[in-house]
PDB file of C-alpha atoms in Angstrom:
ATOM      1  CA  UNK A 784       5.846 -10.112  35.698  1.00  0.00           C
ATOM      2  CA  UNK A 785       8.241  -9.730  32.798  1.00  0.00           C
ATOM      3  CA  UNK A 786       7.002  -7.507  29.961  1.00  0.00           C
ATOM      4  CA  UNK A 787       8.462  -7.108  26.488  1.00  0.00           C
ATOM      5  CA  UNK A 788       7.999  -3.681  24.937  1.00  0.00           C
ATOM      6  CA  UNK A 789       8.425  -3.429  21.164  1.00  0.00           C
ATOM      7  CA  UNK A 790       9.272   0.135  20.095  1.00  0.00           C
ATOM      8  CA  UNK A 791       9.445   1.003  16.398  1.00  0.00           C
ATOM      9  CA  UNK A 792      10.195   4.723  16.451  1.00  0.00           C
ATOM     10  CA  UNK A 793       9.135   6.500  19.629  1.00  0.00           C
ATOM     11  CA  UNK A 794      12.059   5.515  21.882  1.00  0.00           C
ATOM     12  CA  UNK A 795      12.447   9.022  23.351  1.00  0.00           C
ATOM     13  CA  UNK A 796       8.886   8.819  24.681  1.00  0.00           C
ATOM     14  CA  UNK A 797       9.875   5.722  26.659  1.00  0.00           C
ATOM     15  CA  UNK A 798      12.902   7.497  28.131  1.00  0.00           C
ATOM     16  CA  UNK A 799      10.805  10.565  28.965  1.00  0.00           C
ATOM     17  CA  UNK A 800       8.390   8.386  30.952  1.00  0.00           C
ATOM     18  CA  UNK A 801      10.899   5.940  32.450  1.00  0.00           C
ATOM     19  CA  UNK A 802      13.876   8.095  33.337  1.00  0.00           C
ATOM     20  CA  UNK A 803      15.692   5.194  35.024  1.00  0.00           C
ATOM     21  CA  UNK A 804      16.674   2.435  32.619  1.00  0.00           C
ATOM     22  CA  UNK A 805      19.693   0.311  31.818  1.00  0.00           C
ATOM     23  CA  UNK A 806      21.003  -0.246  28.296  1.00  0.00           C
ATOM     24  CA  UNK A 807      21.781  -3.940  27.953  1.00  0.00           C
ATOM     25  CA  UNK A 808      22.913  -4.860  24.456  1.00  0.00           C
ATOM     26  CA  UNK A 809      22.375  -4.294  20.757  1.00  0.00           C
ATOM     27  CA  UNK A 810      21.823  -7.640  19.006  1.00  0.00           C
ATOM     28  CA  UNK A 811      21.713  -7.182  15.224  1.00  0.00           C
ATOM     29  CA  UNK A 812      21.440  -3.430  15.720  1.00  0.00           C
ATOM     30  CA  UNK A 813      18.371  -3.588  17.985  1.00  0.00           C
ATOM     31  CA  UNK A 814      19.007  -1.699  21.237  1.00  0.00           C
ATOM     32  CA  UNK A 815      17.645  -3.444  24.347  1.00  0.00           C
ATOM     33  CA  UNK A 816      16.882  -1.698  27.646  1.00  0.00           C
ATOM     34  CA  UNK A 817      15.765  -2.935  31.075  1.00  0.00           C
ATOM     35  CA  UNK A 818      13.342  -0.931  33.199  1.00  0.00           C
ATOM     36  CA  UNK A 819      12.584  -2.076  36.758  1.00  0.00           C
ATOM     37  CA  UNK A 820       9.209  -1.047  38.221  1.00  0.00           C
ATOM     38  CA  UNK A 821       8.635  -2.816  41.522  1.00  0.00           C
ATOM     39  CA  UNK A 822       7.977  -6.504  40.856  1.00  0.00           C
ATOM     40  CA  UNK A 823       7.752  -5.860  37.109  1.00  0.00           C
ATOM     41  CA  UNK A 824      10.698  -5.932  34.735  1.00  0.00           C
ATOM     42  CA  UNK A 825      10.227  -4.347  31.321  1.00  0.00           C
ATOM     43  CA  UNK A 826      12.564  -5.204  28.464  1.00  0.00           C
ATOM     44  CA  UNK A 827      12.238  -2.590  25.735  1.00  0.00           C
ATOM     45  CA  UNK A 828      13.679  -3.318  22.304  1.00  0.00           C
ATOM     46  CA  UNK A 829      14.037  -0.632  19.643  1.00  0.00           C
ATOM     47  CA  UNK A 830      13.344  -2.485  16.395  1.00  0.00           C
ATOM     48  CA  UNK A 831      12.641   0.264  13.903  1.00  0.00           C
ATOM     49  CA  UNK A 832       9.664   0.068  11.558  1.00  0.00           C
ATOM     50  CA  UNK A 833       8.288  -2.989   9.816  1.00  0.00           C
ATOM     51  CA  UNK A 834       6.564  -6.172  10.788  1.00  0.00           C
ATOM     52  CA  UNK A 835       9.611  -8.381  10.132  1.00  0.00           C
ATOM     53  CA  UNK A 836      11.772  -6.240  12.446  1.00  0.00           C
ATOM     54  CA  UNK A 837       9.027  -6.253  15.064  1.00  0.00           C
ATOM     55  CA  UNK A 838       8.588 -10.030  14.829  1.00  0.00           C
ATOM     56  CA  UNK A 839      12.335 -10.535  15.230  1.00  0.00           C
ATOM     57  CA  UNK A 840      12.330  -8.272  18.293  1.00  0.00           C
ATOM     58  CA  UNK A 841       9.401 -10.152  19.841  1.00  0.00           C
ATOM     59  CA  UNK A 842      11.105 -13.502  19.345  1.00  0.00           C
ATOM     60  CA  UNK A 843      14.377 -12.191  20.752  1.00  0.00           C
ATOM     61  CA  UNK A 844      12.700 -10.934  23.962  1.00  0.00           C
ATOM     62  CA  UNK A 845      10.826 -14.216  24.406  1.00  0.00           C
ATOM     63  CA  UNK A 846      13.915 -16.355  23.828  1.00  0.00           C
ATOM     64  CA  UNK A 847      16.506 -14.272  25.703  1.00  0.00           C
ATOM     65  CA  UNK A 848      14.446 -12.849  28.588  1.00  0.00           C
ATOM     66  CA  UNK A 849      11.366 -15.091  28.808  1.00  0.00           C
ATOM     67  CA  UNK A 850       8.928 -12.187  28.647  1.00  0.00           C
ATOM     68  CA  UNK A 851       5.363 -13.118  29.622  1.00  0.00           C
ATOM     69  CA  UNK A 852       3.533 -10.280  27.895  1.00  0.00           C
ATOM     70  CA  UNK A 853       4.352  -8.365  24.726  1.00  0.00           C
ATOM     71  CA  UNK A 854       3.266  -4.747  24.270  1.00  0.00           C
ATOM     72  CA  UNK A 855       3.768  -2.919  20.992  1.00  0.00           C
ATOM     73  CA  UNK A 856       4.414   0.731  21.773  1.00  0.00           C
ATOM     74  CA  UNK A 857       3.648   3.164  18.990  1.00  0.00           C
ATOM     75  CA  UNK A 858       1.083   4.932  16.927  1.00  0.00           C
ATOM     76  CA  UNK A 859      -2.300   3.255  16.419  1.00  0.00           C
ATOM     77  CA  UNK A 860      -5.646   4.458  15.183  1.00  0.00           C
ATOM     78  CA  UNK A 861      -4.296   7.896  14.361  1.00  0.00           C
ATOM     79  CA  UNK A 862      -6.927   8.446  11.687  1.00  0.00           C
ATOM     80  CA  UNK A 863      -9.843   8.461  14.116  1.00  0.00           C
ATOM     81  CA  UNK A 864     -11.049  11.171  16.464  1.00  0.00           C
ATOM     82  CA  UNK A 865     -11.139   8.703  19.366  1.00  0.00           C
ATOM     83  CA  UNK A 866      -7.388   8.455  19.770  1.00  0.00           C
ATOM     84  CA  UNK A 867      -5.764  11.083  21.936  1.00  0.00           C
ATOM     85  CA  UNK A 868      -2.118  11.625  22.779  1.00  0.00           C
ATOM     86  CA  UNK A 869      -0.821   9.146  25.377  1.00  0.00           C
ATOM     87  CA  UNK A 870      -3.978   7.030  25.357  1.00  0.00           C
ATOM     88  CA  UNK A 871      -3.235   3.374  25.963  1.00  0.00           C
ATOM     89  CA  UNK A 872      -5.359   0.873  24.097  1.00  0.00           C
ATOM     90  CA  UNK A 873      -5.617  -2.754  23.121  1.00  0.00           C
ATOM     91  CA  UNK A 874      -6.325  -3.387  19.454  1.00  0.00           C
ATOM     92  CA  UNK A 875      -9.189  -5.806  18.701  1.00  0.00           C
ATOM     93  CA  UNK A 876      -8.189  -6.544  15.103  1.00  0.00           C
ATOM     94  CA  UNK A 877      -5.449  -5.804  12.607  1.00  0.00           C
ATOM     95  CA  UNK A 878      -4.967  -5.728   8.846  1.00  0.00           C
ATOM     96  CA  UNK A 879      -1.950  -7.406   7.296  1.00  0.00           C
ATOM     97  CA  UNK A 880      -1.352  -4.450   4.998  1.00  0.00           C
ATOM     98  CA  UNK A 881       1.411  -6.045   2.912  1.00  0.00           C
ATOM     99  CA  UNK A 882      -0.473  -9.260   2.198  1.00  0.00           C
ATOM    100  CA  UNK A 883      -1.602  -9.276  -1.450  1.00  0.00           C
ATOM    101  CA  UNK A 884      -2.850 -12.419  -3.162  1.00  0.00           C
ATOM    102  CA  UNK A 885      -5.383 -10.632  -5.371  1.00  0.00           C
ATOM    103  CA  UNK A 886      -3.700 -11.848  -8.584  1.00  0.00           C
ATOM    104  CA  UNK A 887      -3.748 -15.499  -7.522  1.00  0.00           C
ATOM    105  CA  UNK A 888      -6.861 -15.935  -5.400  1.00  0.00           C
ATOM    106  CA  UNK A 889     -10.298 -14.418  -5.071  1.00  0.00           C
ATOM    107  CA  UNK A 890      -9.306 -12.308  -2.059  1.00  0.00           C
ATOM    108  CA  UNK A 891      -9.353  -8.609  -1.200  1.00  0.00           C
ATOM    109  CA  UNK A 892      -6.111  -6.685  -0.705  1.00  0.00           C
ATOM    110  CA  UNK A 893      -4.921  -7.525   2.811  1.00  0.00           C
ATOM    111  CA  UNK A 894      -7.181 -10.574   3.152  1.00  0.00           C
ATOM    112  CA  UNK A 895      -5.551 -13.788   4.353  1.00  0.00           C
ATOM    113  CA  UNK A 896      -6.775 -17.096   2.895  1.00  0.00           C
ATOM    114  CA  UNK A 897      -9.221 -18.792   5.239  1.00  0.00           C
ATOM    115  CA  UNK A 898     -10.577 -15.536   6.698  1.00  0.00           C
ATOM    116  CA  UNK A 899     -13.848 -13.890   5.671  1.00  0.00           C
ATOM    117  CA  UNK A 900     -12.534 -10.342   5.953  1.00  0.00           C
ATOM    118  CA  UNK A 901      -9.314  -8.332   5.738  1.00  0.00           C
ATOM    119  CA  UNK A 902      -9.361  -8.042   9.542  1.00  0.00           C
ATOM    120  CA  UNK A 903      -7.531 -10.549  11.729  1.00  0.00           C
ATOM    121  CA  UNK A 904      -8.926 -10.638  15.253  1.00  0.00           C
ATOM    122  CA  UNK A 905      -6.479 -10.429  18.123  1.00  0.00           C
ATOM    123  CA  UNK A 906      -6.194 -12.807  21.056  1.00  0.00           C
ATOM    124  CA  UNK A 907      -9.241 -12.472  23.320  1.00  0.00           C
ATOM    125  CA  UNK A 908      -6.973 -12.633  26.373  1.00  0.00           C
ATOM    126  CA  UNK A 909      -5.262  -9.414  25.341  1.00  0.00           C
ATOM    127  CA  UNK A 910      -8.607  -7.676  25.127  1.00  0.00           C
ATOM    128  CA  UNK A 911      -9.216  -8.421  28.820  1.00  0.00           C
ATOM    129  CA  UNK A 912      -6.947  -5.470  29.454  1.00  0.00           C
ATOM    130  CA  UNK A 913      -8.467  -4.477  32.781  1.00  0.00           C
ATOM    131  CA  UNK A 914      -6.485  -7.385  34.255  1.00  0.00           C
ATOM    132  CA  UNK A 915      -3.286  -5.633  33.176  1.00  0.00           C
ATOM    133  CA  UNK A 916      -4.213  -2.058  34.083  1.00  0.00           C
ATOM    134  CA  UNK A 917      -7.413  -0.086  34.650  1.00  0.00           C
ATOM    135  CA  UNK A 918      -5.954   2.632  32.401  1.00  0.00           C
ATOM    136  CA  UNK A 919      -5.958   0.415  29.312  1.00  0.00           C
ATOM    137  CA  UNK A 920      -9.112   0.337  27.220  1.00  0.00           C
ATOM    138  CA  UNK A 921      -9.949  -1.624  24.072  1.00  0.00           C
ATOM    139  CA  UNK A 922      -9.751   0.309  20.818  1.00  0.00           C
ATOM    140  CA  UNK A 923     -12.527  -0.786  18.507  1.00  0.00           C
ATOM    141  CA  UNK A 924     -11.827   0.506  15.025  1.00  0.00           C
ATOM    142  CA  UNK A 925     -14.849   2.025  13.269  1.00  0.00           C
ATOM    143  CA  UNK A 926     -14.013   0.401   9.925  1.00  0.00           C
TER     144      UNK A 926
END
């Protein structure tokens, strides 16, 4: 399997865990690394913060390396007591925090037209995380 790992900030945590890696290239200032773990190849790209940077990194890994699975490595759910350091989770829904059509449409801040709520549900396949690893559990936000 070929996995794409999107890393916004916490690159040192990746290097602490995977001590053997190869630096490949830096397209548009995004550093790319290859980590070999048995039959699995992980391509990690350090994109920096922001959804546009992350989206560009995802597309680059898909186009250049044909990754089959994308994982976004970083901080999630930090405002709840359920999240502990180094816990791996799969998010069941997200909020598009920069999306604001409140002046033009009868929508709430973060709500996308055509959706009943500010939450956008993630792909159901991703939430079947036990197929990927028994150590990954869904994170169901309390909001």
